[in-house]
CSV table of N, CA and C in Angstrom, one decimal:
chain,number,residue,atom,x,y,z
A,1,LYS,N,3.4,-17.1,11.0
A,1,LYS,CA,4.7,-16.9,11.5
A,1,LYS,C,5.7,-16.4,10.5
A,2,GLU,N,5.6,-16.8,9.3
A,2,GLU,CA,6.5,-16.4,8.3
A,2,GLU,C,5.7,-15.9,7.1
A,3,ILE,N,6.3,-14.9,6.3
A,3,ILE,CA,5.7,-14.4,5.1
A,3,ILE,C,6.8,-13.9,4.2
A,4,ARG,N,6.5,-14.0,2.9
A,4,ARG,CA,7.4,-13.5,1.9
A,4,ARG,C,6.5,-12.7,1.0
A,5,LEU,N,7.0,-11.5,0.7
A,5,LEU,CA,6.3,-10.5,-0.2
A,5,LEU,C,7.1,-10.0,-1.3
A,6,ALA,N,6.6,-9.9,-2.4
A,6,ALA,CA,7.3,-9.3,-3.6
A,6,ALA,C,6.3,-8.4,-4.4
A,7,PHE,N,6.7,-7.3,-4.9
A,7,PHE,CA,5.9,-6.5,-5.7
A,7,PHE,C,6.6,-6.1,-7.0
A,8,GLY,N,5.8,-5.9,-8.0
A,8,GLY,CA,6.3,-5.5,-9.3
A,8,GLY,C,5.7,-4.1,-9.6
A,9,SER,N,6.4,-3.4,-10.5
A,9,SER,CA,6.0,-2.1,-11.0
A,9,SER,C,6.0,-1.0,-9.9
A,10,VAL,N,6.8,-1.2,-8.9
A,10,VAL,CA,7.0,-0.2,-7.8
A,10,VAL,C,8.4,0.1,-7.5
A,11,ALA,N,9.3,-0.4,-8.4
A,11,ALA,CA,10.7,-0.2,-8.3
A,11,ALA,C,11.3,-0.5,-9.6
A,12,PRO,N,12.6,-0.3,-9.8
A,12,PRO,CA,13.2,-0.5,-11.2
A,12,PRO,C,13.1,-2.0,-11.6
A,13,MET,N,13.0,-2.9,-10.7
A,13,MET,CA,12.8,-4.3,-11.0
A,13,MET,C,11.9,-4.9,-9.9
A,14,PRO,N,11.4,-6.1,-10.0
A,14,PRO,CA,10.5,-6.7,-9.0
A,14,PRO,C,11.3,-6.6,-7.6
A,15,LEU,N,10.5,-6.3,-6.6
A,15,LEU,CA,11.1,-6.0,-5.3
A,15,LEU,C,10.6,-7.0,-4.2
A,16,ARG,N,11.6,-7.6,-3.6
A,16,ARG,CA,11.3,-8.4,-2.4
A,16,ARG,C,11.2,-7.4,-1.2
A,17,CYS,N,10.1,-7.4,-0.5
A,17,CYS,CA,9.9,-6.4,0.6
A,17,CYS,C,10.3,-7.0,2.0
A,18,VAL,N,11.5,-7.1,2.3
A,18,VAL,CA,12.0,-7.7,3.5
A,18,VAL,C,11.7,-6.9,4.7
A,19,GLN,N,11.6,-5.5,4.6
A,19,GLN,CA,11.2,-4.7,5.8
A,19,GLN,C,9.8,-4.9,6.1
A,20,THR,N,9.0,-5.0,5.1
A,20,THR,CA,7.5,-5.3,5.3
A,20,THR,C,7.3,-6.7,5.9
A,21,GLU,N,8.1,-7.7,5.4
A,21,GLU,CA,8.0,-9.0,6.0
A,21,GLU,C,8.3,-9.0,7.5
A,22,ALA,N,9.4,-8.2,7.8
A,22,ALA,CA,9.8,-8.1,9.2
A,22,ALA,C,8.8,-7.5,10.1
A,23,ALA,N,8.1,-6.5,9.5
A,23,ALA,CA,7.0,-5.8,10.3
A,23,ALA,C,5.9,-6.7,10.6
A,24,LEU,N,5.7,-7.8,9.9
A,24,LEU,CA,4.6,-8.7,10.1
A,24,LEU,C,5.0,-10.0,10.8
A,25,ARG,N,6.3,-10.3,10.8
A,25,ARG,CA,6.7,-11.6,11.3
A,25,ARG,C,6.3,-11.8,12.8
A,26,ASN,N,5.7,-12.9,13.1
A,26,ASN,CA,5.3,-13.4,14.4
A,26,ASN,C,4.3,-12.4,15.0
A,27,ARG,N,3.4,-11.8,14.2
A,27,ARG,CA,2.4,-10.9,14.7
A,27,ARG,C,1.0,-11.4,14.3
A,28,VAL,N,0.1,-11.1,15.2
A,28,VAL,CA,-1.3,-11.3,14.8
A,28,VAL,C,-1.7,-10.3,13.8
A,29,LEU,N,-2.4,-10.8,12.7
A,29,LEU,CA,-2.7,-9.8,11.6
A,29,LEU,C,-3.9,-9.0,11.9
A,30,ASP,N,-3.8,-8.1,12.9
A,30,ASP,CA,-4.9,-7.2,13.2
A,30,ASP,C,-4.6,-5.9,12.5
A,31,ASP,N,-5.5,-4.9,12.8
A,31,ASP,CA,-5.4,-3.6,12.1
A,31,ASP,C,-4.1,-2.9,12.4
A,32,ALA,N,-3.5,-3.0,13.6
A,32,ALA,CA,-2.3,-2.4,13.9
A,32,ALA,C,-1.1,-3.0,13.1
A,33,ALA,N,-1.1,-4.3,13.0
A,33,ALA,CA,0.0,-5.0,12.2
A,33,ALA,C,-0.1,-4.6,10.7
A,34,ILE,N,-1.3,-4.5,10.2
A,34,ILE,CA,-1.5,-4.1,8.8
A,34,ILE,C,-1.1,-2.7,8.6
A,35,SER,N,-1.4,-1.8,9.5
A,35,SER,CA,-1.0,-0.4,9.4
A,35,SER,C,0.5,-0.3,9.4
A,36,ASP,N,1.2,-1.1,10.3
A,36,ASP,CA,2.7,-1.1,10.4
A,36,ASP,C,3.3,-1.6,9.1
A,37,ALA,N,2.6,-2.6,8.6
A,37,ALA,CA,3.1,-3.2,7.3
A,37,ALA,C,3.0,-2.3,6.1
A,38,ARG,N,1.9,-1.5,6.1
A,38,ARG,CA,1.7,-0.5,5.0
A,38,ARG,C,2.8,0.5,5.1
A,39,ALA,N,3.1,1.0,6.3
A,39,ALA,CA,4.1,2.0,6.5
A,39,ALA,C,5.5,1.5,6.1
A,40,ALA,N,5.8,0.2,6.4
A,40,ALA,CA,7.1,-0.4,6.0
A,40,ALA,C,7.1,-0.5,4.5
A,41,LEU,N,6.0,-0.9,3.9
A,41,LEU,CA,6.0,-1.1,2.5
A,41,LEU,C,6.2,0.3,1.8
A,42,ALA,N,5.6,1.3,2.3
A,42,ALA,CA,5.8,2.6,1.7
A,42,ALA,C,7.2,3.1,1.7
A,43,ALA,N,7.9,2.7,2.8
A,43,ALA,CA,9.4,3.1,2.9
A,43,ALA,C,10.2,2.3,1.9
A,44,GLU,N,9.8,1.1,1.5
A,44,GLU,CA,10.6,0.2,0.7
A,44,GLU,C,10.4,0.5,-0.8
A,45,LEU,N,9.2,1.1,-1.2
A,45,LEU,CA,8.9,1.3,-2.6
A,45,LEU,C,9.7,2.4,-3.2
A,46,ALA,N,9.9,2.3,-4.5
A,46,ALA,CA,10.6,3.4,-5.3
A,46,ALA,C,9.9,3.5,-6.7
A,47,PRO,N,8.6,3.7,-6.7
A,47,PRO,CA,7.8,3.7,-8.0
A,47,PRO,C,8.2,5.0,-8.8
A,48,ILE,N,7.9,4.9,-10.1
A,48,ILE,CA,8.2,6.0,-11.0
A,48,ILE,C,6.9,6.5,-11.6
A,49,ASP,N,6.9,7.7,-12.1
A,49,ASP,CA,5.8,8.3,-12.9
A,49,ASP,C,6.2,7.9,-14.4
A,50,ASP,N,5.2,7.4,-15.1
A,50,ASP,CA,5.3,7.2,-16.5
A,50,ASP,C,4.0,7.3,-17.2
A,51,ILE,N,3.9,7.0,-18.4
A,51,ILE,CA,2.6,7.2,-19.1
A,51,ILE,C,1.5,6.3,-18.7
A,52,ARG,N,1.8,5.2,-18.0
A,52,ARG,CA,0.8,4.3,-17.5
A,52,ARG,C,0.2,4.6,-16.1
A,53,SER,N,1.1,5.3,-15.3
A,53,SER,CA,0.6,5.6,-13.9
A,53,SER,C,1.6,6.5,-13.2
A,54,THR,N,1.1,7.2,-12.2
A,54,THR,CA,2.0,8.0,-11.4
A,54,THR,C,2.6,7.2,-10.2
A,55,ALA,N,3.7,7.7,-9.7
A,55,ALA,CA,4.3,7.0,-8.6
A,55,ALA,C,3.4,7.0,-7.4
A,56,ALA,N,2.7,8.0,-7.1
A,56,ALA,CA,1.8,8.1,-6.0
A,56,ALA,C,0.7,7.0,-6.1
A,57,TYR,N,0.1,6.9,-7.3
A,57,TYR,CA,-0.9,5.9,-7.5
A,57,TYR,C,-0.4,4.5,-7.3
A,58,ARG,N,0.8,4.2,-7.9
A,58,ARG,CA,1.4,2.9,-7.7
A,58,ARG,C,1.6,2.6,-6.2
A,59,ALA,N,2.1,3.5,-5.4
A,59,ALA,CA,2.3,3.3,-4.0
A,59,ALA,C,1.0,3.1,-3.3
A,60,HIS,N,0.0,3.8,-3.6
A,60,HIS,CA,-1.3,3.7,-3.0
A,60,HIS,C,-1.9,2.3,-3.3
A,61,VAL,N,-1.9,1.9,-4.5
A,61,VAL,CA,-2.4,0.6,-4.9
A,61,VAL,C,-1.6,-0.5,-4.2
A,62,ALA,N,-0.3,-0.4,-4.2
A,62,ALA,CA,0.5,-1.5,-3.5
A,62,ALA,C,0.1,-1.6,-2.0
A,63,GLY,N,-0.1,-0.5,-1.4
A,63,GLY,CA,-0.6,-0.5,0.0
A,63,GLY,C,-2.0,-1.2,0.2
A,64,ASN,N,-2.9,-0.8,-0.7
A,64,ASN,CA,-4.2,-1.4,-0.7
A,64,ASN,C,-4.2,-2.9,-1.0
A,65,LEU,N,-3.4,-3.3,-1.9
A,65,LEU,CA,-3.3,-4.7,-2.2
A,65,LEU,C,-2.7,-5.5,-1.1
A,66,LEU,N,-1.7,-4.9,-0.4
A,66,LEU,CA,-1.1,-5.6,0.8
A,66,LEU,C,-2.2,-5.8,1.8
A,67,ALA,N,-2.9,-4.7,2.2
A,67,ALA,CA,-3.9,-4.8,3.2
A,67,ALA,C,-5.0,-5.8,2.8
A,68,GLU,N,-5.5,-5.7,1.6
A,68,GLU,CA,-6.5,-6.7,1.2
A,68,GLU,C,-6.0,-8.1,1.3
A,69,PHE,N,-4.8,-8.4,0.8
A,69,PHE,CA,-4.2,-9.7,0.9
A,69,PHE,C,-4.2,-10.2,2.4
A,70,LEU,N,-3.7,-9.3,3.3
A,70,LEU,CA,-3.6,-9.7,4.7
A,70,LEU,C,-4.9,-9.9,5.4
A,71,ARG,N,-5.9,-9.2,5.0
A,71,ARG,CA,-7.2,-9.3,5.6
A,71,ARG,C,-8.0,-10.6,5.0
A,72,ARG,N,-7.6,-11.1,3.9
A,72,ARG,CA,-8.3,-12.2,3.3
A,72,ARG,C,-7.6,-13.5,3.5
A,73,ARG,N,-6.6,-13.5,4.4
A,73,ARG,CA,-5.8,-14.8,4.6
A,73,ARG,C,-6.7,-15.8,5.2
A,74,GLU,N,-6.3,-17.1,5.0
A,74,GLU,CA,-7.0,-18.2,5.6
A,74,GLU,C,-6.8,-18.2,7.1
A,75,PRO,N,-7.9,-18.5,7.9
A,75,PRO,CA,-7.7,-18.5,9.4
A,75,PRO,C,-6.8,-19.6,9.9
């Protein structure tokens, strides 16, 4: 029913992802919900390129981590 999400290294400071939370609230965690959540997350992120990683890579990994987390939840 409720979820709280935060990500680091994808914005100037750790980011609470309220739009992504809203995309998931009161939904069954099926493939459609996960896809909607990934899209919401991508809109919320503001990663940078630096010597450790590119912005595109950070965004891609954040989406993958979100999807993996949602698929591995307890029933």
